Tab-separated table of C-alpha atoms in Angstrom:
chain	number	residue	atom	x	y	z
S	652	UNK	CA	89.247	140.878	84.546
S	653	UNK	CA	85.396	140.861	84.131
S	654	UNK	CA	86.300	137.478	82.502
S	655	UNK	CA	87.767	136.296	85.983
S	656	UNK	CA	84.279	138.166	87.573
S	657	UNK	CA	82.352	136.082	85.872
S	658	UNK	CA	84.399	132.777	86.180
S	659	UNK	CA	84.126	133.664	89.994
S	660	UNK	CA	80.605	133.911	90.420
S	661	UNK	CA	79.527	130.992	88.388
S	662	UNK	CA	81.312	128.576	89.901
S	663	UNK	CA	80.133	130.029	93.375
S	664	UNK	CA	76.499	131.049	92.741
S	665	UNK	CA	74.862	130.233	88.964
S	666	UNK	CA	76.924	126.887	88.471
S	667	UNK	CA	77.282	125.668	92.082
S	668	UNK	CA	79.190	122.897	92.027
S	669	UNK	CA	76.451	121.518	94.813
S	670	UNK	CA	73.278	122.127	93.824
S	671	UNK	CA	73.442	122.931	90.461
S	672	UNK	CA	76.203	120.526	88.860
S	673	UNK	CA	75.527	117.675	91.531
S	674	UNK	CA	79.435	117.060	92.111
S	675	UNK	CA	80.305	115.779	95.458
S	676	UNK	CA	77.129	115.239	96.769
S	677	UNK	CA	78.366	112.482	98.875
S	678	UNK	CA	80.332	114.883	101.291
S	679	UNK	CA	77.571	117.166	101.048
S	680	UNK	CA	75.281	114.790	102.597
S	681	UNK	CA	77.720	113.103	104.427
S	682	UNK	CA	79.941	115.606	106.943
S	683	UNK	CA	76.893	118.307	107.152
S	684	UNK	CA	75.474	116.765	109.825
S	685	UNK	CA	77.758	119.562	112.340
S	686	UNK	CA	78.653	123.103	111.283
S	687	UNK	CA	82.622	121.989	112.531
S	688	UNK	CA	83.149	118.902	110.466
S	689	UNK	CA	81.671	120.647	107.611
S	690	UNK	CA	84.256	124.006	108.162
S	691	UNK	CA	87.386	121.188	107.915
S	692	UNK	CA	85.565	119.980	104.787
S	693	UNK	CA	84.852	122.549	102.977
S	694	UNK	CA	88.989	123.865	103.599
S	695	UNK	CA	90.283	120.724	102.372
S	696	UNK	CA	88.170	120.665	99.674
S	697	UNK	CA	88.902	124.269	98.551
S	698	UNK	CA	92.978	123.290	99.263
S	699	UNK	CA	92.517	120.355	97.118
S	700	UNK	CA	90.621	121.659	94.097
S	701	UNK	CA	92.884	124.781	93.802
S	702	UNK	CA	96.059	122.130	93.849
S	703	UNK	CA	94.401	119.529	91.620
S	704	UNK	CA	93.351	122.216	89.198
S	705	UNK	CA	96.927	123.565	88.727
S	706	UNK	CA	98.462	120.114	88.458
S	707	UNK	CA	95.662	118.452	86.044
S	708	UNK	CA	95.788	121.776	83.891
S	709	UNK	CA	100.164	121.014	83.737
S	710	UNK	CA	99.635	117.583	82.899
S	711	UNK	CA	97.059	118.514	80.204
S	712	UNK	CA	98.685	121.606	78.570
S	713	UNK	CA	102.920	120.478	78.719
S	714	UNK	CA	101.942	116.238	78.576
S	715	UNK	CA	98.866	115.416	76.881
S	716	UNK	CA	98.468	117.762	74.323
S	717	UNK	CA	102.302	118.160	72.702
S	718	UNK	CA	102.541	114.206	72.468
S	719	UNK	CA	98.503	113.754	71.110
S	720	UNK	CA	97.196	111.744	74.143
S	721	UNK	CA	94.297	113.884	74.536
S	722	UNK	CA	92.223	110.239	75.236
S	723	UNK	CA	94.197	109.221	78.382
S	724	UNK	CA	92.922	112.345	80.145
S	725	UNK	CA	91.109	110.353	82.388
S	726	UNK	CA	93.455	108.110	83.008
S	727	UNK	CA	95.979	110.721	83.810
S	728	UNK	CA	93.432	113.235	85.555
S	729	UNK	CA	92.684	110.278	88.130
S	730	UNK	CA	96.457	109.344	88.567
S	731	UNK	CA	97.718	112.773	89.099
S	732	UNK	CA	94.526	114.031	91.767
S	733	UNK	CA	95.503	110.961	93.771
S	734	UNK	CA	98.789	110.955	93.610
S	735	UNK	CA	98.370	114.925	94.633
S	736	UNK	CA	96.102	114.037	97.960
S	737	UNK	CA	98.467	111.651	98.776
S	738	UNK	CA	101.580	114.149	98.791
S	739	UNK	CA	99.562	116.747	100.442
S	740	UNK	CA	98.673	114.407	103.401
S	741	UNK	CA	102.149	113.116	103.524
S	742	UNK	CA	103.495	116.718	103.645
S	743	UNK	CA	100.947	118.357	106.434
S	744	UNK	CA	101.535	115.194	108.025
S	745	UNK	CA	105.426	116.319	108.632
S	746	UNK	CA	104.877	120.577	107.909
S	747	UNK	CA	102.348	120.964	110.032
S	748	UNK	CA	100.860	118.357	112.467
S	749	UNK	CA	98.480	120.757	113.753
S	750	UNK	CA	96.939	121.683	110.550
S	751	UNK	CA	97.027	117.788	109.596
S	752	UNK	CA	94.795	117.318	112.574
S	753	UNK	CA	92.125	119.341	111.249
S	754	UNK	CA	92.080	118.617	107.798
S	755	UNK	CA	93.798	115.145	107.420
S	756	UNK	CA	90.998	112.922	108.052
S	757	UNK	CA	88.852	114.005	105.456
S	758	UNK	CA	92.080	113.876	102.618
S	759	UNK	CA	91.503	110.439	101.775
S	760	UNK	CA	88.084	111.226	101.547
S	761	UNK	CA	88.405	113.455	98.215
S	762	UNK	CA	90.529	111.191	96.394
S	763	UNK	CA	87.525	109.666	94.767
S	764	UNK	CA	85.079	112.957	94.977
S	765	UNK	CA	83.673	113.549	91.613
S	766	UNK	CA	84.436	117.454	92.353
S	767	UNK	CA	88.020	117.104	91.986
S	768	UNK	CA	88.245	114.866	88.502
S	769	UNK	CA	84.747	117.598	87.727
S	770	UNK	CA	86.823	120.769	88.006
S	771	UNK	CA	89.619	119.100	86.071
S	772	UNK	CA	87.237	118.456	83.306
S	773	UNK	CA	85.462	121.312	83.530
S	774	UNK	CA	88.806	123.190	82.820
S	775	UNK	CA	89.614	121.093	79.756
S	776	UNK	CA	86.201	121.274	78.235
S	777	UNK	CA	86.051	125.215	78.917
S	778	UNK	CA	89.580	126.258	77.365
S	779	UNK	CA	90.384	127.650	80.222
S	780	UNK	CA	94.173	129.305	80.452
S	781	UNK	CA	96.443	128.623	83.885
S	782	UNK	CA	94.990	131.617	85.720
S	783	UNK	CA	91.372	131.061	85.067
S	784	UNK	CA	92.030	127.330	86.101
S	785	UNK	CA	93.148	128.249	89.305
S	786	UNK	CA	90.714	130.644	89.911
S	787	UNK	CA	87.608	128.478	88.238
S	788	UNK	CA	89.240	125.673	90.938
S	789	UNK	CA	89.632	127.752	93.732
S	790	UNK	CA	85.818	129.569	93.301
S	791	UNK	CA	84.779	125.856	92.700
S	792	UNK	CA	85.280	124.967	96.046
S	793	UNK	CA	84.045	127.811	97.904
S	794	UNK	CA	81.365	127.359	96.085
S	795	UNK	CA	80.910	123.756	97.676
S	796	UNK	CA	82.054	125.249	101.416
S	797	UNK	CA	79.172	127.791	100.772
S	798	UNK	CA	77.162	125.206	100.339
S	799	UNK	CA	77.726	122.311	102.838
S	800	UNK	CA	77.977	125.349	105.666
S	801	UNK	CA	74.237	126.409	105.062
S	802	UNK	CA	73.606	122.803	104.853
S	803	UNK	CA	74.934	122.078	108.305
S	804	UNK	CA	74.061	125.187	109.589
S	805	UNK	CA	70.453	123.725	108.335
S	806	UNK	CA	70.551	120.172	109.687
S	807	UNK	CA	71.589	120.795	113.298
S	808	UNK	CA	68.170	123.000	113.399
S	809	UNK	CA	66.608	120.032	111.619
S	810	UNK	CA	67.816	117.616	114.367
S	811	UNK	CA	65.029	119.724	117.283
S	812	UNK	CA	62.817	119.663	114.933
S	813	UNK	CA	60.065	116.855	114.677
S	814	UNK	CA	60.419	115.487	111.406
S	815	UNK	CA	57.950	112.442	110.181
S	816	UNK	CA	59.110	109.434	110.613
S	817	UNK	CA	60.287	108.513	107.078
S	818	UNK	CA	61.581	111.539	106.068
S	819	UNK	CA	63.795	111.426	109.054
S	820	UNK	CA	67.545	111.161	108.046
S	821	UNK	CA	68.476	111.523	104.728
S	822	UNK	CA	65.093	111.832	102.777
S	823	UNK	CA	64.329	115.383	104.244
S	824	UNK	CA	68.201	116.084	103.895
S	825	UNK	CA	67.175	116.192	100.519
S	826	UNK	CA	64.263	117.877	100.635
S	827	UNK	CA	66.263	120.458	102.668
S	828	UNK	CA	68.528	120.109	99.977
S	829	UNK	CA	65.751	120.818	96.943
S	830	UNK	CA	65.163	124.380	98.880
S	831	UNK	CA	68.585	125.715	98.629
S	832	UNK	CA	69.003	124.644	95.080
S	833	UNK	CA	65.761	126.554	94.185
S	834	UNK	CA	67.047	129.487	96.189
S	835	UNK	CA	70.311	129.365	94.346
S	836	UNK	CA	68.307	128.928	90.958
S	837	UNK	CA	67.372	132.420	91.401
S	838	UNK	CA	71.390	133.706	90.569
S	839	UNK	CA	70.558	132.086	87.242
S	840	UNK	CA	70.933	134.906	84.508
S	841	UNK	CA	73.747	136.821	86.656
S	842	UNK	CA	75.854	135.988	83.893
S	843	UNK	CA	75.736	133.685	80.568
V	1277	UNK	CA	71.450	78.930	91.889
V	1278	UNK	CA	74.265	80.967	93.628
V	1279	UNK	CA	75.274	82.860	90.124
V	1280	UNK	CA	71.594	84.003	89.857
V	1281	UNK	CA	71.247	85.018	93.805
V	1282	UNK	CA	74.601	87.718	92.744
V	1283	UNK	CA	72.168	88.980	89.329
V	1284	UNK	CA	69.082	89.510	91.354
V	1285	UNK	CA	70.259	91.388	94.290
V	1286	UNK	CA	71.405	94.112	92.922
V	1287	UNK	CA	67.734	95.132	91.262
V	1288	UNK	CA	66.123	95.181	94.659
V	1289	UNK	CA	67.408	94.334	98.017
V	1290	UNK	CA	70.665	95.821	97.615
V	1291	UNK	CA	69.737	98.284	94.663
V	1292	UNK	CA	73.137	100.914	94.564
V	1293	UNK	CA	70.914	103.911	94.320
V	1294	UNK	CA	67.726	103.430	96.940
V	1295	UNK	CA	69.265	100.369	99.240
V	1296	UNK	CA	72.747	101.324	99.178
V	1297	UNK	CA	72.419	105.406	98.018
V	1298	UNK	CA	75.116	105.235	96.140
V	1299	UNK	CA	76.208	106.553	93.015
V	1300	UNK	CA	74.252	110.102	93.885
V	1301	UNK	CA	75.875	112.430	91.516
V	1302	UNK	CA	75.128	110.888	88.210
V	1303	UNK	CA	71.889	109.846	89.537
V	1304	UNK	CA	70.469	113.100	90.134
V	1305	UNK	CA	72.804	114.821	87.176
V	1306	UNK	CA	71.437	112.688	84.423
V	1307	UNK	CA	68.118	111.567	85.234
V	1308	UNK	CA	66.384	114.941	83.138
V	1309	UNK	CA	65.058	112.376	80.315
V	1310	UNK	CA	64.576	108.580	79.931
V	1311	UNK	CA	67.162	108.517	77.554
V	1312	UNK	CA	69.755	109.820	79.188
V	1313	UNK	CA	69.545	107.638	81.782
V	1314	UNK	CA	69.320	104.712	79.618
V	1315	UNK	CA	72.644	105.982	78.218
V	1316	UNK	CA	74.350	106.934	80.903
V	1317	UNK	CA	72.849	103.262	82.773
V	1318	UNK	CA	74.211	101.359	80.207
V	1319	UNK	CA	76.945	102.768	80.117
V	1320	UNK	CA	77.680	102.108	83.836
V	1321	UNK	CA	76.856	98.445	83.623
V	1322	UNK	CA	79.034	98.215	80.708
V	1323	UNK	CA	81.871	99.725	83.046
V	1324	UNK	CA	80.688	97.797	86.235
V	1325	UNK	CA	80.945	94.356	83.959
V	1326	UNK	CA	84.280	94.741	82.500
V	1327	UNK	CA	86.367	96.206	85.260
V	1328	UNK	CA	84.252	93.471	87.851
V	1329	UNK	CA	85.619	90.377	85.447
V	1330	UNK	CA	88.896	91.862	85.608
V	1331	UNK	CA	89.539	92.685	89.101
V	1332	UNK	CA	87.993	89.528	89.801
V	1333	UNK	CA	90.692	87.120	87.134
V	1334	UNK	CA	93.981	89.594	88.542
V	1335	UNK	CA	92.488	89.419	92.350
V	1336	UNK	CA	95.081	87.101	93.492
V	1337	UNK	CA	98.267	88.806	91.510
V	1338	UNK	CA	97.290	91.830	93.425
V	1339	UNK	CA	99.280	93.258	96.476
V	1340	UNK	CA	96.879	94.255	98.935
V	1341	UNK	CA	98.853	97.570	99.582
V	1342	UNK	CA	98.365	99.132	95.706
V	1343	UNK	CA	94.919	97.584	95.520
V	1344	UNK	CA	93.447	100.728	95.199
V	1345	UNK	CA	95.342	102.610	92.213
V	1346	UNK	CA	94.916	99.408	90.300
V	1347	UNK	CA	91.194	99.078	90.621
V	1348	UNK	CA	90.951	102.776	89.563
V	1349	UNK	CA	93.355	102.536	86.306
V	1350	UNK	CA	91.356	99.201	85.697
V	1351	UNK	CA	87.994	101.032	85.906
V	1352	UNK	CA	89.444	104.118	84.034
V	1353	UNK	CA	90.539	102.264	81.419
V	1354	UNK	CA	87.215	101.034	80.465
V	1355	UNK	CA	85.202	104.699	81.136
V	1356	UNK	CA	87.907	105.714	78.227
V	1357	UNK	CA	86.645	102.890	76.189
V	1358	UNK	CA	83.252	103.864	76.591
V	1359	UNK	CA	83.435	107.597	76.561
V	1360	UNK	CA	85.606	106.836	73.243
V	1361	UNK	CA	83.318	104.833	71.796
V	1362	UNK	CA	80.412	107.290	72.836
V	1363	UNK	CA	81.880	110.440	70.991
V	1364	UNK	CA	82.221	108.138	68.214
V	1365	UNK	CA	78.637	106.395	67.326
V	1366	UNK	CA	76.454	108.324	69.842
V	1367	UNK	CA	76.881	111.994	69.510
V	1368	UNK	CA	74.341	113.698	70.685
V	1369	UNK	CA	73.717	111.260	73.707
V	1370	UNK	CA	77.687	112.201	74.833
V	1371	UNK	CA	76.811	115.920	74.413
V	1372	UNK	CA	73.900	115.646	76.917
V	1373	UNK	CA	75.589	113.166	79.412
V	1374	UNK	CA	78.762	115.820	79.187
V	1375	UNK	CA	81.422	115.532	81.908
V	1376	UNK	CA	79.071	112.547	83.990
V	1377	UNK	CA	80.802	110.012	81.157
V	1378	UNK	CA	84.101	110.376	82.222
V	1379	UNK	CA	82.819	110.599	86.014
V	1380	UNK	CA	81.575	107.540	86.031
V	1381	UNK	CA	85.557	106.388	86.722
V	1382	UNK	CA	84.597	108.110	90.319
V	1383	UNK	CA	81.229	106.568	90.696
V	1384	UNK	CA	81.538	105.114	93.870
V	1385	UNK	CA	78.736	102.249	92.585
V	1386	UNK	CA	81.928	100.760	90.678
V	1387	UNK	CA	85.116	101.125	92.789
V	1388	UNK	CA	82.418	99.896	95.914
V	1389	UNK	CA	82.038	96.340	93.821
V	1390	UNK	CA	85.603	96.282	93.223
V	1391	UNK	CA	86.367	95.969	97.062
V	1392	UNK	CA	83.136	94.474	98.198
V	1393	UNK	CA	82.383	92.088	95.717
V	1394	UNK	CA	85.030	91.285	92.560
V	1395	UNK	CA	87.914	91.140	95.033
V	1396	UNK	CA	86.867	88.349	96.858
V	1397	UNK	CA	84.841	86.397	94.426
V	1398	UNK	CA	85.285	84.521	90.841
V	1399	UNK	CA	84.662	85.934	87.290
V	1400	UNK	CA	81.768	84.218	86.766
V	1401	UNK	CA	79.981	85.783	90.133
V	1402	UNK	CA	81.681	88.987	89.902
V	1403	UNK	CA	80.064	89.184	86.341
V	1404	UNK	CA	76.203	88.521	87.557
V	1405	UNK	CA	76.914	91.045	90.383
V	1406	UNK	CA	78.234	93.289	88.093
V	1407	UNK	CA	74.914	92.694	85.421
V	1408	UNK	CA	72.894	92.924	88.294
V	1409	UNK	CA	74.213	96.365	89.611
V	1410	UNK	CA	74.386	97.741	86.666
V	1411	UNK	CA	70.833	96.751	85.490
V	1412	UNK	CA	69.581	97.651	89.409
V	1413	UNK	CA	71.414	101.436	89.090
V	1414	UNK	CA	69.718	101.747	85.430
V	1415	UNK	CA	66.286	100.628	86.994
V	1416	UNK	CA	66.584	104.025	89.713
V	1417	UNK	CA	68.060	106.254	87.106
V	1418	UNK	CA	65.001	104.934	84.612
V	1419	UNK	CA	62.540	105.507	87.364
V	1420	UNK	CA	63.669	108.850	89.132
V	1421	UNK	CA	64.131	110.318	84.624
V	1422	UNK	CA	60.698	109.249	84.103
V	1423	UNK	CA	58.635	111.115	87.091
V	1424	UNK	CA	60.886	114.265	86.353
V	1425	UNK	CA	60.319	114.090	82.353
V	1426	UNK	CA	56.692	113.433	82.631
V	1427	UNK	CA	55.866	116.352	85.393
V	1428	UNK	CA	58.872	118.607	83.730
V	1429	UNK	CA	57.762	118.278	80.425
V	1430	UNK	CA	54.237	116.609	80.206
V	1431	UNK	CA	55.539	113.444	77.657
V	1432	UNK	CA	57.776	111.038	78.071
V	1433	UNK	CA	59.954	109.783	74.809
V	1434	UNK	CA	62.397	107.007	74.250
V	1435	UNK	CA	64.940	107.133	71.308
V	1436	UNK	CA	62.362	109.712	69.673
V	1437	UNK	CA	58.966	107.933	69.977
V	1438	UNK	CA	56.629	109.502	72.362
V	1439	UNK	CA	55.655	106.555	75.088
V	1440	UNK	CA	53.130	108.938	77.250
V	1441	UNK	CA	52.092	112.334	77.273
V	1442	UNK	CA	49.816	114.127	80.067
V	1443	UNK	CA	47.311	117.179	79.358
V	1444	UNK	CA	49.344	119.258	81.952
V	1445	UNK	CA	50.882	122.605	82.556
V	1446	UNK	CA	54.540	121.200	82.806
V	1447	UNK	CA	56.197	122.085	85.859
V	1448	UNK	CA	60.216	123.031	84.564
V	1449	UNK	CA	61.594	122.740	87.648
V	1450	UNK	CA	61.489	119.202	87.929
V	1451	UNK	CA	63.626	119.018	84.762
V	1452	UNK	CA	66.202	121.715	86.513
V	1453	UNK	CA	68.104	120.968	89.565
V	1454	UNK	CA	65.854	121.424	92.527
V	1455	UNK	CA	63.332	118.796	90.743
V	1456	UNK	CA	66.247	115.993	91.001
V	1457	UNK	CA	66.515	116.543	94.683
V	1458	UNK	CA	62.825	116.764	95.732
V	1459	UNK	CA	61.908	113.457	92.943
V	1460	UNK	CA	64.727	111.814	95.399
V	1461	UNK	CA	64.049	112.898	98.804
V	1462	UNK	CA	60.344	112.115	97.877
V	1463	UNK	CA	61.459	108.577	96.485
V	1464	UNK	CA	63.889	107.594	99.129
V	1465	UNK	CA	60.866	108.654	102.197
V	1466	UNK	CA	58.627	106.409	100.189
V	1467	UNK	CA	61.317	103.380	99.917
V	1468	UNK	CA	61.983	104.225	103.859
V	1469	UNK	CA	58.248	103.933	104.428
V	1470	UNK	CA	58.178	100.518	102.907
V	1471	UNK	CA	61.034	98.917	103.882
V	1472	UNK	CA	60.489	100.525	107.261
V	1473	UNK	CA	64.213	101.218	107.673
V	1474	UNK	CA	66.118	104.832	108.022
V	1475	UNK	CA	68.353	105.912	105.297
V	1476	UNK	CA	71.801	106.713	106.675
V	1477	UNK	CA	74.746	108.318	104.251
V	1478	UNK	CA	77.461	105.490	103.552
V	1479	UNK	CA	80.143	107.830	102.357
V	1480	UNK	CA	82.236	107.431	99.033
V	1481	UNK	CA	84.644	106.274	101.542
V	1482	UNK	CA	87.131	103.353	101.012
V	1483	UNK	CA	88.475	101.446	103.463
V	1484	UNK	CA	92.148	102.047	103.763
C-alpha cells in the first residue's frame, strides 16, 4: 500500500510527467491557451494513459517476454497505443456521441504524445506489476491534467497582461512554464 | 544546387527546434551536458536519415490511407537499431539518455519529415533534408546543453576533456528542470527578437 502511496505521488508531484520528465510538452503548450480545452485534454489524456498502460503492460508480460522479443518493445509499444486510440475513438464514437464530442478531437492528438509510449516505458524499466501499472498510468496523467490546468489557468491571466514584445506567445509560456517547475521542484525529497 | 538548398535549411531558416519548435521533449530532457546532446543528436539524425531514404524509395508503393502506421514502424524500426546498438557500444551514454532513446520513435522532428518532406520528394533530397535536420536539431540541443552546463556546473566537457571552465558559484538549477525551460524561453525571445517574428505552437499534430 505505501508502495502504491508513493507510486501515486511521484508520478503526480516529485516526477511530474510535465515539468519534471518533459513528456508531452507539446499539448502542454499547445491546448493551455483556455482553462476548457485544457479540462477535455487533460481527461483524454488520463483515459488514454490508464488504457495504454494496461494494454502495453499485457503485451509486454504474456507476448514479449515468454517468446524473448524483449527488443521489439518499441515496435510493439507504438503499434498497440495506436491501435488502442484508434478503438477508443471508434467506440465513443458509437457508445457515447456526447462524450465523443468532448474528448474526440483531441484522440488523434495523443497517438504520437511521447507521454503515452513514456508511461509504457517507464513501466517496463521500473518492474512494475499490473496494479502498480495502472495506477503509475493513471497518477501519470493527472499528474499532466494538474499541470496543463494551472498552466491555462496561468495563460488566460497572461493574455491582460502586457507582456514585451518578444516574449509574447510562446517564449514567456515558457518562462511561465520555468516557475511552476521550480515550484514543483520543491516536492523533491517527498519520497526516494 | 537544389540537393544542397534541402542540407542547409534545416541548420537555420527552418531549424526543427527554434524555427519550427519542434521536437520539445528531448530537447529540453537531454540538453543537461554537451554530450548528451551530441548523443542523443546523433542519434536523431541517424534516425531522421534512414527512415527519410526509406519513406522516400517505398513513397509510391504506399496507400495513402495506412501512410501513417507505416511511417511509424519504418521510423521504429530504426530507433530499435539505434537504441540496440547504443546499449551495446555506448553504455553509459544510453544510461543517461534513458527512456528519450526509444522516444525519439515519437519525436515529432521525424514523423513531421516523413509527411512534409520524404513523401513527396526523391532519396537523394530526402537524404540532405534529413542530414540537414538532423545536424540543425543537434546544433539547438548543442547550444541550449552548453549555456545550462556552463552556468549549472561552471565547465563544460566533451567526451571527458574539459573545453571551458568559469570561476563561478554554479547555479544547479539550470542543470535541473526549471533551468531547461527558462535557457529556452530565454533563447526562443532572443530568436523572436531577431527574426522579428512571434513564436506560435505547431502541435505534434498530423494531418489526417
Amino acid at each position: 500500500m505505501t508502495n502504491l502511496m508513493a507510486i501515486i505521488i511521484g508520478a503526480i508531484f516529485v516526477n511530474n510527467f510535465i515539468l519534471t520528465r518533459f513528456l508531452g510538452l507539446c499539448p502542454f503548450f499547445g491546448v493551455s491557451k483556455k482553462t476548457k480545452p485544457a479540462i477535455g485534454m487533460g481527461m483524454s489524456v488520463i483515459f488514454v494513459l490508464t488504457l495504454a498502460s494496461m494494454a502495453t503492460w499485457l503485451a509486454y508480460t504474456y507476448v514479449l517476454l515468454p517468446m524473448h522479443l524483449e527488443y521489439l518493445q518499441i515496435i510493439v509499444f507504438i503499434l498497440v497505443i495506436a491501435t488502442l486510440v484508434q478503438f477508443v475513438e471508434l467506440f465513443l464514437k458509437k457508445a457515447n456521441p456526447v462524450l465523443y464530442k468532448s474528448l474526440g478531437i483531441y484522440l488523434p492528438l495523443i497517438t504520437t504524445n511521447c507521454a503515452v509510449l513514456g508511461v509504457a516505458l517507464l513501466n517496463v524499466q521500473d518492474n512494475y506489476n499490473f496494479i502498480e501499472a495502472v495506477v503509475f498510468g493513471l497518477s501519470a496523467g493527472i499528474g499532466f491534467t494538474l499541470a496543463l490546468l494551472l498552466m491555462s489557468g496561468i495563460r488566460e491571466r497572461l493574455e491582460l497582461s502586457k507582456v514585451p514584445k518578444a516574449f509574447d506567445g510562446l517564449p514567456i509560456a515558457f518562462i511561465v512554464a520555468s516557475l511552476m517547475s521550480l515550484a514543483f521542484l520543491a516536492f523533491s525529497g517527498m519520497i526516494k | 544546387m537544389g540537393n544542397f538548398t534541402e542540407l542547409f535549411k534545416g541548420l537555420f531558416q527552418e531549424n526543427p527546434v527554434f524555427a519550427l519548435v519542434l521536437g520539445l521533449c528531448p530537447t529540453l530532457a537531454v540538453s543537461t551536458s554537451l554530450d548528451n546532446a551530441i548523443g542523443m543528436g546523433a542519434a536523431a539524425t541517424f534516425v531522421l536519415l534512414c527512415s527519410n531514404i526509406i519513406i522516400s524509395l517505398i513513397r509510391k508503393q504506399v496507400p495513402e490511407k495506412i501512410r501513417i502506421p507505416i511511417y511509424i514502424v519504418v521510423i521504429a524500426s530504426f530507433v530499435t537499431m539505434a537504441s540496440l546498438f547504443m546499449q551495446a557500444f555506448l553504455p553509459e551514454l544510453n544510461k543517461a539518455l534513458g527512456i528519450y532513446v526509444p522516444l525519439i520513435v515519437v519525436n515529432c522532428i521525424i514523423l513531421g519529415r516523413a509527411e512534409a518532406f520524404a513523401s513527396r520528394n526523391n532519396a537523394v533530397k530526402s537524404a540532405m533534408d534529413g542530414i540537414g535536420m538532423g545536424v540543425g536539431f543537434t546544433l539547438a540541443l548543442a547550444l541550449i546543453s552548453i549555456i545550462r552546463e556552463l552556468l549549472g556546473t561552471g565547465y563544460i566537457k566533451l567526451f571527458g576533456i574539459t573545453l571551458i571552465a568559469i570561476p563561478i558559484e554554479p547555479a544547479m538549477i539550470f542543470i535541473l528542470a526549471p533551468g531547461a525551460l527558462l535557457v529556452m524561453g530565454l533563447l526562443l525571445a532572443l530568436f523572436a527578437q531577431v527574426r522579428k517574428k512571434k513564436y506560435e505552437v505547431k502541435c505534434c499534430e498530423v494531418k489526417e
